[in-house]
Amino acid sequence: MVWAYVAGFQLVTSSYDIISFGFYGLLLSLHVLVQSLFAFIEHRRMRARTKPCTFTKTIGFTISAYQEDPVYLRECLNSVKALKYPPELLRIVMVIDGNSEDDQYMMDMFKEVFAEYDPGLYVWKNNYHSWDPTQVEQDVEMASVTADHTVTDDLQRYEVERLIQTKRCVCIMQKWGGKREVMYTAFKALGSSVDYVQVCDSDTKLDSLATVELCKVLESNSRYGAVGGDVMILNMKDSYISFMSSLRYWMAFNIERACQSFFNCVSCISGPLGLYRNDVLQQFLESWYNQKFLGTHCTFGDDRHLTNRMLSMGYATKYTAQSRCYTETPAQFLRWLNQQTRWTKSYFREWLYNAMWWHKHHLWMTYESIVSGIFPFFVTATIIQLFWTGTLWDILWILCCIQLIGLVKATYACILRQNPVMVFMSLYSALYMTSLLPAKYFAILTMTKSSWGTSGRRKIVGNYMPLLPLSVWAAILLSGFGSAEDALKITH
């Protein structure tokens, strides 16, 4: 494909090369059609499942919270409370990333919503990786010899584990350490006390049958290690950005991940809605938390790496659209750009890790990973070449063709979803080429920077660094366009 692209090999071309169709276009067209076909078959498979949930598996339901909007948090907690899964089999654990007075409102809300279950509440001054393990023996001896019941760091850790393993509903506030630290606390404290572990974010509103449908999939086959559900946008009407994100989410889950599920190799079980086999998860818990890339400890991309770890064990990962939830997405452009930059960092980092397990799974995982991994570089080469060698007419014509192709794909999506709103998906190409594409290169260059990401929803975004690649991208294209115009004038 690279040779055909560089050589300009064309399968079909019109007079004066106004319209041409090459090997690259043929491959992508076939890719979309085949992907949609297998996604369609997988949807039918999931809907055809008639075996009911056994309601025998214990589930540790984990909620990760950080400076959450009170409205979203209340909706999340109420939806968890309304889940149609036996309460005695569900152990709800919310871990808050932060233990200051500013974070107290989240624990208070948890206590209010789950008041009837006598929730366990605990403010931990540290977390699993900030206490001193060398003090363990001294603390235990001191506590046993003296009558002083002062809770030490290590005894606090034991109290956290005791609460989570004995109480039905528990909320822990701990020292700030990032989302992976929060998830680790829930996983580690649960230990082997449950059969499955479900993950959820504090801005997620779940369908009442979400857990039941996920559980059905894992119960259907012992080789299924994890399963994810359909994540939709809660605030799609807030802005153009959130609306476009809602359309992109539908394509990502109901076409791309549904197709991956057909081949038992979903690349990412999304953080808002996922269920894992706990016995397998506990096997790679430490290696998942201690992940490093180029010597730097990884803090983001926790859900994608969790999925990759499950795939590395040889287990299948699945997707079901029967399990649904709604989650908040950035409505402001800068917050969205920060989010996409962070996601792209984890994507390319996990792409390298995932490549080591291609041989353990279906060939589709290898094929799709390669296609999706190199696609941005083909688009970049095309755009730069166009602006540096083409005329204004060439640029306008190519952009019109791109929009036309986008309309064709959007129409196809309308048919698949049976909803005309998908026609607006054709506008996503403009957002991709002007913003998302340059952000990908910025993400690659700053792979080891873990401090740049989205902030809590109660704070204004203060990170403007992702705007830098947009400026550089605009300068490259405009400079090339100016050079091409000057060359054309000299020729004339």
Coordinates of C-alpha atoms in Angstrom, one line a residue:
M1 CA 0.0 0.0 0.0
V2 CA 2.9 2.3 0.8
W3 CA 4.4 1.7 -2.6
A4 CA 1.1 2.3 -4.4
Y5 CA 0.7 5.6 -2.5
V6 CA 4.2 6.9 -3.2
A7 CA 4.2 5.8 -6.8
G8 CA 0.8 7.3 -7.4
F9 CA -0.6 4.1 -8.8
Q10 CA -4.2 4.5 -9.9
L11 CA -6.8 1.9 -10.6
V12 CA -9.3 4.2 -12.3
T13 CA -8.8 7.8 -13.5
S14 CA -10.8 10.3 -15.6
S15 CA -9.7 12.7 -18.2
Y16 CA -7.4 15.4 -16.9
D17 CA -7.2 13.4 -13.6
I18 CA -10.1 15.3 -12.2
I19 CA -11.2 12.1 -10.4
S20 CA -9.1 9.1 -9.7
F21 CA -9.4 6.0 -7.6
G22 CA -6.2 4.3 -6.3
F23 CA -5.2 1.2 -4.3
Y24 CA -5.3 3.2 -1.1
G25 CA -8.9 4.3 -1.7
L26 CA -9.9 0.8 -2.6
L27 CA -8.4 -0.7 0.5
L28 CA -10.1 1.8 2.8
S29 CA -13.4 1.3 1.0
L30 CA -13.2 -2.4 1.5
H31 CA -12.1 -1.9 5.1
V32 CA -15.3 0.1 5.9
L33 CA -17.6 -2.3 4.2
V34 CA -16.0 -5.4 5.8
Q35 CA -15.9 -3.8 9.2
S36 CA -19.6 -2.9 9.0
L37 CA -20.5 -6.4 7.9
F38 CA -18.8 -8.1 10.8
A39 CA -20.2 -5.4 13.2
F40 CA -23.7 -6.2 11.9
I41 CA -23.2 -9.9 12.5
E42 CA -21.9 -9.3 16.0
H43 CA -24.9 -7.1 16.9
R44 CA -27.2 -9.9 15.7
R45 CA -25.3 -12.4 17.8
M46 CA -25.6 -10.4 20.9
R47 CA -29.4 -9.7 20.4
A48 CA -29.9 -13.4 19.8
R49 CA -28.6 -14.5 23.2
T50 CA -31.5 -16.1 25.1
K51 CA -29.6 -17.5 28.1
P52 CA -30.5 -15.4 31.1
C53 CA -28.1 -14.1 33.7
T54 CA -27.6 -16.6 36.5
F55 CA -27.4 -13.9 39.2
T56 CA -24.8 -15.9 41.1
K57 CA -21.6 -13.9 40.5
T58 CA -20.4 -11.4 43.1
I59 CA -19.4 -8.1 41.5
G60 CA -17.1 -5.4 42.9
F61 CA -18.5 -2.2 41.4
T62 CA -15.8 0.5 41.4
I63 CA -16.3 4.2 40.8
S64 CA -13.4 6.5 40.2
A65 CA -14.0 10.1 41.2
Y66 CA -12.0 13.3 40.9
Q67 CA -13.4 16.9 41.4
E68 CA -16.7 15.8 39.8
D69 CA -19.6 18.0 38.9
P70 CA -22.2 17.4 41.7
V71 CA -25.0 17.0 39.1
Y72 CA -23.2 14.3 37.2
L73 CA -22.1 12.6 40.4
R74 CA -25.6 12.4 41.8
E75 CA -26.9 11.0 38.5
C76 CA -24.1 8.4 38.5
L77 CA -24.8 7.3 42.1
N78 CA -28.6 7.1 41.6
S79 CA -28.1 5.0 38.4
V80 CA -25.8 2.6 40.3
K81 CA -28.4 2.3 43.1
A82 CA -31.1 1.5 40.5
L83 CA -29.1 -1.3 38.8
K84 CA -31.2 -4.5 38.4
Y85 CA -28.7 -6.8 40.0
P86 CA -29.1 -8.4 43.4
P87 CA -27.8 -5.9 46.0
E88 CA -26.4 -8.6 48.1
L89 CA -24.1 -9.6 45.2
L90 CA -23.0 -6.1 44.4
R91 CA -20.2 -4.4 46.4
I92 CA -20.1 -0.7 45.6
V93 CA -16.7 1.0 46.1
M94 CA -16.2 4.7 45.3
V95 CA -12.6 6.0 45.6
I96 CA -12.1 9.7 45.6
D97 CA -8.8 11.1 44.3
G98 CA -8.1 13.7 47.0
N99 CA -8.8 13.9 50.7
S100 CA -9.1 17.7 51.3
E101 CA -12.1 19.6 52.5
D102 CA -12.8 20.5 48.8
D103 CA -13.4 16.9 48.1
Q104 CA -15.7 16.2 51.0
Y105 CA -18.9 17.0 49.1
M106 CA -18.5 13.8 47.0
M107 CA -18.3 11.6 50.1
D108 CA -21.3 13.4 51.6
M109 CA -23.3 12.7 48.5
F110 CA -22.3 9.1 48.5
K111 CA -23.4 8.8 52.2
E112 CA -26.8 10.5 51.3
V113 CA -27.6 8.3 48.3
F114 CA -26.7 5.0 49.9
A115 CA -27.8 5.9 53.5
E116 CA -30.1 2.9 53.7
Y117 CA -27.2 0.5 53.2
D118 CA -25.2 1.9 56.1
P119 CA -22.2 2.9 53.9
G120 CA -18.6 2.7 55.2
L121 CA -16.8 6.0 54.9
Y122 CA -13.1 6.5 55.4
V123 CA -10.6 9.4 54.9
W124 CA -7.2 7.9 54.2
K125 CA -4.4 10.4 54.7
N126 CA -2.3 8.4 52.2
N127 CA -2.8 5.8 49.5
Y128 CA -1.2 2.4 48.7
H129 CA 1.9 3.9 47.2
S130 CA 2.6 6.8 49.6
W131 CA 2.9 4.9 53.0
D132 CA 6.1 3.5 54.3
P133 CA 6.1 -0.3 54.4
T134 CA 9.2 -0.4 56.6
Q135 CA 7.0 0.9 59.5
V136 CA 4.6 -2.1 59.3
E137 CA 6.1 -4.2 62.0
Q138 CA 6.8 -1.3 64.3
D139 CA 3.2 0.0 64.0
V140 CA 1.7 -3.4 64.7
E141 CA 4.0 -3.9 67.7
M142 CA 3.2 -0.5 69.1
A143 CA -0.6 -1.0 68.6
S144 CA -0.5 -4.4 70.4
V145 CA 1.8 -3.4 73.3
T146 CA 0.3 0.0 74.2
A147 CA -3.3 1.0 74.8
D148 CA -3.0 3.9 72.4
H149 CA -5.3 3.3 69.4
T150 CA -3.7 5.9 67.2
V151 CA -4.2 4.7 63.6
T152 CA -0.9 4.5 61.7
D153 CA -0.5 4.5 58.0
D154 CA -0.4 0.8 57.8
L155 CA -3.3 0.3 60.1
Q156 CA -5.3 2.8 57.9
R157 CA -4.6 0.6 54.9
Y158 CA -5.9 -2.5 56.7
E159 CA -9.0 -0.5 57.7
V160 CA -9.6 0.4 54.1
E161 CA -9.4 -3.2 53.1
R162 CA -11.6 -4.3 55.9
L163 CA -14.3 -1.9 55.0
I164 CA -14.3 -2.7 51.3
Q165 CA -14.4 -6.5 52.0
T166 CA -17.1 -6.4 54.6
K167 CA -19.4 -3.5 53.7
R168 CA -21.9 -3.4 50.8
C169 CA -21.2 0.3 50.0
V170 CA -17.9 2.0 50.8
C171 CA -16.5 5.5 50.0
I172 CA -12.8 6.1 50.4
M173 CA -11.1 9.5 50.2
Q174 CA -7.4 9.2 49.7
K175 CA -4.3 11.2 48.9
W176 CA -4.2 12.5 45.4
G177 CA -2.3 10.1 43.0
G178 CA -4.2 10.1 39.7
K179 CA -6.9 7.8 38.3
R180 CA -4.7 4.7 38.1
E181 CA -4.0 5.1 41.8
V182 CA -7.7 5.3 42.6
M183 CA -8.5 2.2 40.5
Y184 CA -5.6 0.3 42.1
T185 CA -7.0 1.0 45.6
A186 CA -10.4 -0.5 44.7
F187 CA -8.9 -3.5 42.9
K188 CA -6.3 -4.2 45.6
A189 CA -8.7 -3.8 48.5
L190 CA -11.3 -6.1 46.9
G191 CA -8.7 -8.8 46.4
S192 CA -10.2 -12.2 45.7
S193 CA -13.5 -11.4 47.5
V194 CA -15.5 -11.0 44.3
D195 CA -15.9 -12.9 41.0
Y196 CA -16.1 -9.9 38.6
V197 CA -14.9 -6.3 38.8
Q198 CA -16.9 -3.6 37.1
V199 CA -15.3 -0.2 36.3
C200 CA -17.2 3.1 36.1
D201 CA -16.4 6.8 36.1
S202 CA -18.1 9.3 38.4
D203 CA -19.7 11.2 35.4
T204 CA -21.4 8.1 34.1
K205 CA -25.2 7.4 34.1
L206 CA -25.9 3.7 33.7
D207 CA -28.8 1.9 32.2
S208 CA -30.6 -0.2 34.8
L209 CA -29.6 -3.4 32.9
A210 CA -26.0 -2.4 32.2
T211 CA -24.4 -4.8 34.7
V212 CA -26.8 -7.7 33.9
E213 CA -26.0 -7.6 30.2
L214 CA -22.2 -7.4 30.8
C215 CA -22.5 -10.3 33.2
K216 CA -24.4 -12.4 30.6
V217 CA -21.4 -12.2 28.2
L218 CA -18.7 -13.2 30.7
E219 CA -20.9 -16.1 31.9
S220 CA -21.4 -17.4 28.4
N221 CA -17.7 -18.3 27.9
S222 CA -14.9 -18.9 30.3
R223 CA -12.4 -17.6 27.8
Y224 CA -14.0 -14.2 27.8
G225 CA -11.8 -12.1 30.1
A226 CA -13.5 -8.7 29.8
V227 CA -16.5 -7.1 28.2
G228 CA -17.4 -3.5 27.5
G229 CA -20.7 -1.8 26.7
D230 CA -22.1 1.0 24.5
V231 CA -21.0 4.4 25.8
M232 CA -23.2 7.4 24.7
I233 CA -22.9 11.1 25.4
L234 CA -24.8 12.6 28.2
N235 CA -24.3 16.3 27.2
M236 CA -24.5 16.0 23.4
K237 CA -26.5 19.3 23.1
D238 CA -24.0 21.4 25.0
S239 CA -21.9 22.4 22.0
Y240 CA -20.8 21.5 18.5
I241 CA -17.8 19.6 20.0
S242 CA -20.0 17.5 22.3
F243 CA -22.5 16.8 19.5
M244 CA -19.7 15.7 17.1
S245 CA -18.3 13.5 19.9
S246 CA -21.6 11.8 20.3
L247 CA -21.6 10.8 16.6
R248 CA -18.0 9.7 16.7
Y249 CA -18.7 7.6 19.8
W250 CA -21.5 5.8 18.0
M251 CA -19.2 4.9 15.1
A252 CA -16.4 3.9 17.5
F253 CA -18.5 1.5 19.6
N254 CA -21.1 0.2 17.3
I255 CA -19.0 -0.3 14.2
E256 CA -15.3 -0.5 15.2
R257 CA -15.6 -2.3 18.5
A258 CA -18.5 -4.4 17.5
C259 CA -16.3 -5.7 14.6
Q260 CA -13.4 -6.3 17.0
S261 CA -15.8 -8.2 19.3
F262 CA -16.7 -10.5 16.4
F263 CA -13.0 -11.6 16.4
N264 CA -12.8 -11.6 20.2
C265 CA -10.2 -8.8 20.3
V266 CA -11.7 -5.5 21.5
S267 CA -8.8 -3.1 21.8
C268 CA -10.1 -1.0 24.6
I269 CA -12.8 -1.7 27.3
S270 CA -13.8 1.9 28.0
G271 CA -13.5 3.2 31.5
P272 CA -17.1 4.2 32.0
L273 CA -18.5 0.7 31.4
G274 CA -16.5 -2.5 31.6
L275 CA -16.5 -5.8 33.4
Y276 CA -13.4 -8.0 34.1
R277 CA -12.8 -11.4 35.5
N278 CA -11.3 -10.7 38.9
D279 CA -9.1 -13.7 39.2
V280 CA -7.3 -12.8 36.0
L281 CA -7.2 -9.1 36.8
Q282 CA -5.5 -9.8 40.2
Q283 CA -2.8 -11.7 38.3
F284 CA -1.6 -8.6 36.4
L285 CA -2.7 -5.9 38.9
E286 CA 0.8 -5.0 40.0
S287 CA 2.3 -5.0 36.4
W288 CA -0.7 -2.9 35.3
Y289 CA -0.1 -0.3 37.9
N290 CA 3.7 -0.3 37.6
Q291 CA 3.6 0.2 33.8
K292 CA 6.5 2.3 32.5
F293 CA 7.2 3.8 29.1
L294 CA 10.8 5.0 28.3
G295 CA 11.5 5.0 32.0
T296 CA 8.5 7.1 33.0
H297 CA 5.7 5.7 35.1
C298 CA 2.4 5.7 33.1
T299 CA -0.6 7.4 34.7
F300 CA -3.1 7.8 31.9
G301 CA -4.4 5.2 29.4
D302 CA -5.4 3.0 32.4
D303 CA -8.4 1.4 30.6
R304 CA -6.6 0.6 27.4
H305 CA -3.7 -0.9 29.2
L306 CA -6.0 -2.9 31.4
T307 CA -7.6 -4.3 28.2
N308 CA -4.1 -5.0 26.8
R309 CA -3.1 -6.9 29.9
M310 CA -6.2 -9.1 29.5
L311 CA -5.3 -9.7 25.9
S312 CA -1.7 -10.5 26.8
M313 CA -3.0 -13.4 29.0
G314 CA -4.7 -14.9 26.0
Y315 CA -8.2 -14.1 27.0
A316 CA -10.8 -12.7 24.6
T317 CA -12.3 -9.2 25.0
K318 CA -15.9 -8.5 24.0
Y319 CA -18.4 -5.7 23.3
T320 CA -22.2 -5.7 23.7
A321 CA -24.5 -2.9 22.7
Q322 CA -27.1 -4.4 25.0
S323 CA -25.3 -2.8 27.9
R324 CA -25.5 1.0 27.8
C325 CA -24.5 4.1 29.7
Y326 CA -24.2 7.8 29.2
T327 CA -21.1 9.8 30.0
E328 CA -20.0 13.4 30.0
T329 CA -17.7 14.6 27.3
P330 CA -15.8 18.0 27.0
A331 CA -18.0 20.6 25.5
Q332 CA -15.3 23.2 25.2
F333 CA -12.7 23.0 22.4
L334 CA -9.6 23.3 24.6
R335 CA -10.8 20.7 27.1
W336 CA -11.7 18.3 24.2
L337 CA -8.2 18.9 22.7
N338 CA -6.5 18.1 26.0
Q339 CA -8.6 14.9 26.2
Q340 CA -7.8 13.8 22.7
T341 CA -4.1 14.5 23.1
R342 CA -4.0 12.4 26.3
W343 CA -5.9 9.6 24.5
T344 CA -3.6 9.7 21.5
K345 CA -0.6 9.3 23.8
S346 CA -2.0 6.2 25.3
Y347 CA -3.1 4.9 21.9
F348 CA 0.4 4.9 20.4
R349 CA 2.0 3.7 23.6
E350 CA -0.4 0.8 23.8
W351 CA -0.1 0.1 20.1
L352 CA 3.5 -0.8 20.6
Y353 CA 2.6 -3.0 23.6
N354 CA -0.4 -4.6 21.8
A355 CA 1.9 -5.7 18.9
M356 CA 3.6 -8.2 21.2
W357 CA 0.3 -10.1 21.5
W358 CA -0.9 -10.1 17.9
H359 CA 0.1 -13.8 17.6
K360 CA -2.2 -14.8 20.4
H361 CA -5.4 -13.5 18.7
H362 CA -7.2 -13.4 15.4
L363 CA -5.4 -12.0 12.4
W364 CA -8.0 -9.1 12.3
M365 CA -6.3 -7.5 15.3
T366 CA -3.0 -7.3 13.5
Y367 CA -4.6 -6.1 10.3
E368 CA -6.7 -3.4 11.9
S369 CA -3.9 -2.2 14.2
I370 CA -1.7 -1.6 11.2
V371 CA -4.3 0.2 9.2
S372 CA -5.4 2.5 12.0
G373 CA -1.8 3.1 13.1
I374 CA -0.5 4.3 9.7
F375 CA -3.7 6.1 8.6
P376 CA -2.8 9.5 10.2
F377 CA 0.6 9.5 8.4
F378 CA -1.0 9.0 5.0
V379 CA -3.5 11.8 5.6
T380 CA -0.6 14.1 6.7
A381 CA 1.5 13.4 3.6
T382 CA -1.5 14.0 1.4
I383 CA -2.4 17.3 2.9
I384 CA 1.2 18.7 3.1
Q385 CA 1.8 17.6 -0.5
L386 CA -1.4 19.2 -1.6
F387 CA -0.6 22.6 0.0
W388 CA 3.0 22.7 -1.1
T389 CA 2.5 21.6 -4.8
G390 CA -1.1 22.3 -5.6
T391 CA -2.9 25.4 -6.7
L392 CA -5.9 27.0 -4.9
W393 CA -8.2 25.1 -7.3
D394 CA -6.5 21.8 -6.5
I395 CA -6.9 22.4 -2.7
L396 CA -10.5 23.4 -3.0
W397 CA -11.3 20.4 -5.3
I398 CA -9.6 17.9 -2.9
L399 CA -11.4 19.4 0.1
C400 CA -14.7 19.1 -1.7
C401 CA -13.9 15.5 -2.5
I402 CA -13.1 14.8 1.1
Q403 CA -16.4 16.3 2.2
L404 CA -18.2 14.3 -0.5
I405 CA -16.6 11.1 0.7
G406 CA -17.5 12.1 4.2
L407 CA -21.2 12.5 3.1
V408 CA -21.1 9.0 1.5
K409 CA -19.8 7.5 4.7
A410 CA -22.3 9.5 6.8
T411 CA -25.1 8.3 4.6
Y412 CA -23.9 4.7 5.1
A413 CA -23.9 5.4 8.9
C414 CA -27.4 6.7 8.7
I415 CA -28.6 3.4 7.1
L416 CA -26.7 1.4 9.7
R417 CA -28.0 3.4 12.7
Q418 CA -31.4 4.1 11.0
N419 CA -31.1 7.7 12.2
P420 CA -30.6 10.7 9.9
V421 CA -28.6 12.5 12.5
M422 CA -25.5 10.6 11.4
V423 CA -25.4 12.7 8.2
F424 CA -23.6 15.3 10.3
M425 CA -20.8 12.9 10.8
S426 CA -19.5 14.2 7.5
L427 CA -18.4 17.4 9.3
Y428 CA -16.1 15.4 11.5
S429 CA -13.4 15.3 8.8
A430 CA -12.9 19.1 9.1
L431 CA -12.4 18.7 12.9
Y432 CA -10.0 15.8 12.3
M433 CA -7.8 17.6 9.8
T434 CA -7.6 21.0 11.4
S435 CA -7.3 19.9 15.1
L436 CA -7.0 16.2 15.8
L437 CA -4.4 15.4 13.2
P438 CA -1.7 17.9 14.4
A439 CA -2.6 17.0 18.0
K440 CA -1.5 13.4 17.2
Y441 CA 2.0 14.5 16.4
F442 CA 2.2 16.6 19.5
A443 CA 1.1 13.6 21.6
I444 CA 3.8 11.4 20.0
L445 CA 6.5 14.0 20.8
T446 CA 5.3 14.4 24.4
M447 CA 4.6 10.7 25.1
T448 CA 6.5 10.8 28.5
K449 CA 4.7 13.9 29.7
S450 CA 2.0 12.8 32.1
S451 CA 1.2 16.1 33.7
W452 CA -0.7 17.5 30.7
G453 CA -4.3 16.2 30.6
T454 CA -7.9 17.2 31.3
S455 CA -8.6 18.8 34.7
G456 CA -11.5 18.1 37.0
R457 CA -14.8 19.4 35.7
R458 CA -15.1 22.0 38.4
K459 CA -12.0 23.8 37.2
I460 CA -11.2 25.9 34.2
V461 CA -8.7 24.3 31.8
G462 CA -5.4 26.0 32.3
N463 CA -3.3 23.9 29.8
Y464 CA -3.0 25.7 26.5
M465 CA 0.0 23.6 25.2
P466 CA -2.1 21.5 22.8
L467 CA -2.9 24.7 20.9
L468 CA 0.8 24.9 19.9
P469 CA 0.7 22.0 17.3
L470 CA -2.4 23.6 15.7
S471 CA -0.4 26.8 15.2
V472 CA 2.6 24.9 13.7
W473 CA 0.2 22.9 11.5
A474 CA -1.4 26.1 10.1
A475 CA 2.0 27.7 9.6
I476 CA 3.3 24.7 7.6
L477 CA 0.2 24.6 5.3
L478 CA 0.0 28.3 4.8
S479 CA 3.7 28.5 4.0
G480 CA 3.4 25.8 1.5
F481 CA 0.4 27.4 -0.1
G482 CA 2.2 30.7 -0.4
S483 CA 5.3 29.0 -1.9
A484 CA 3.1 27.1 -4.5
E485 CA 1.4 30.3 -5.5
D486 CA 4.7 32.2 -5.9
A487 CA 6.0 29.3 -8.1
L488 CA 2.9 29.4 -10.2
K489 CA 3.3 33.2 -10.8
I490 CA 7.0 32.8 -11.8
T491 CA 6.0 30.1 -14.2
H492 CA 3.4 32.3 -15.9

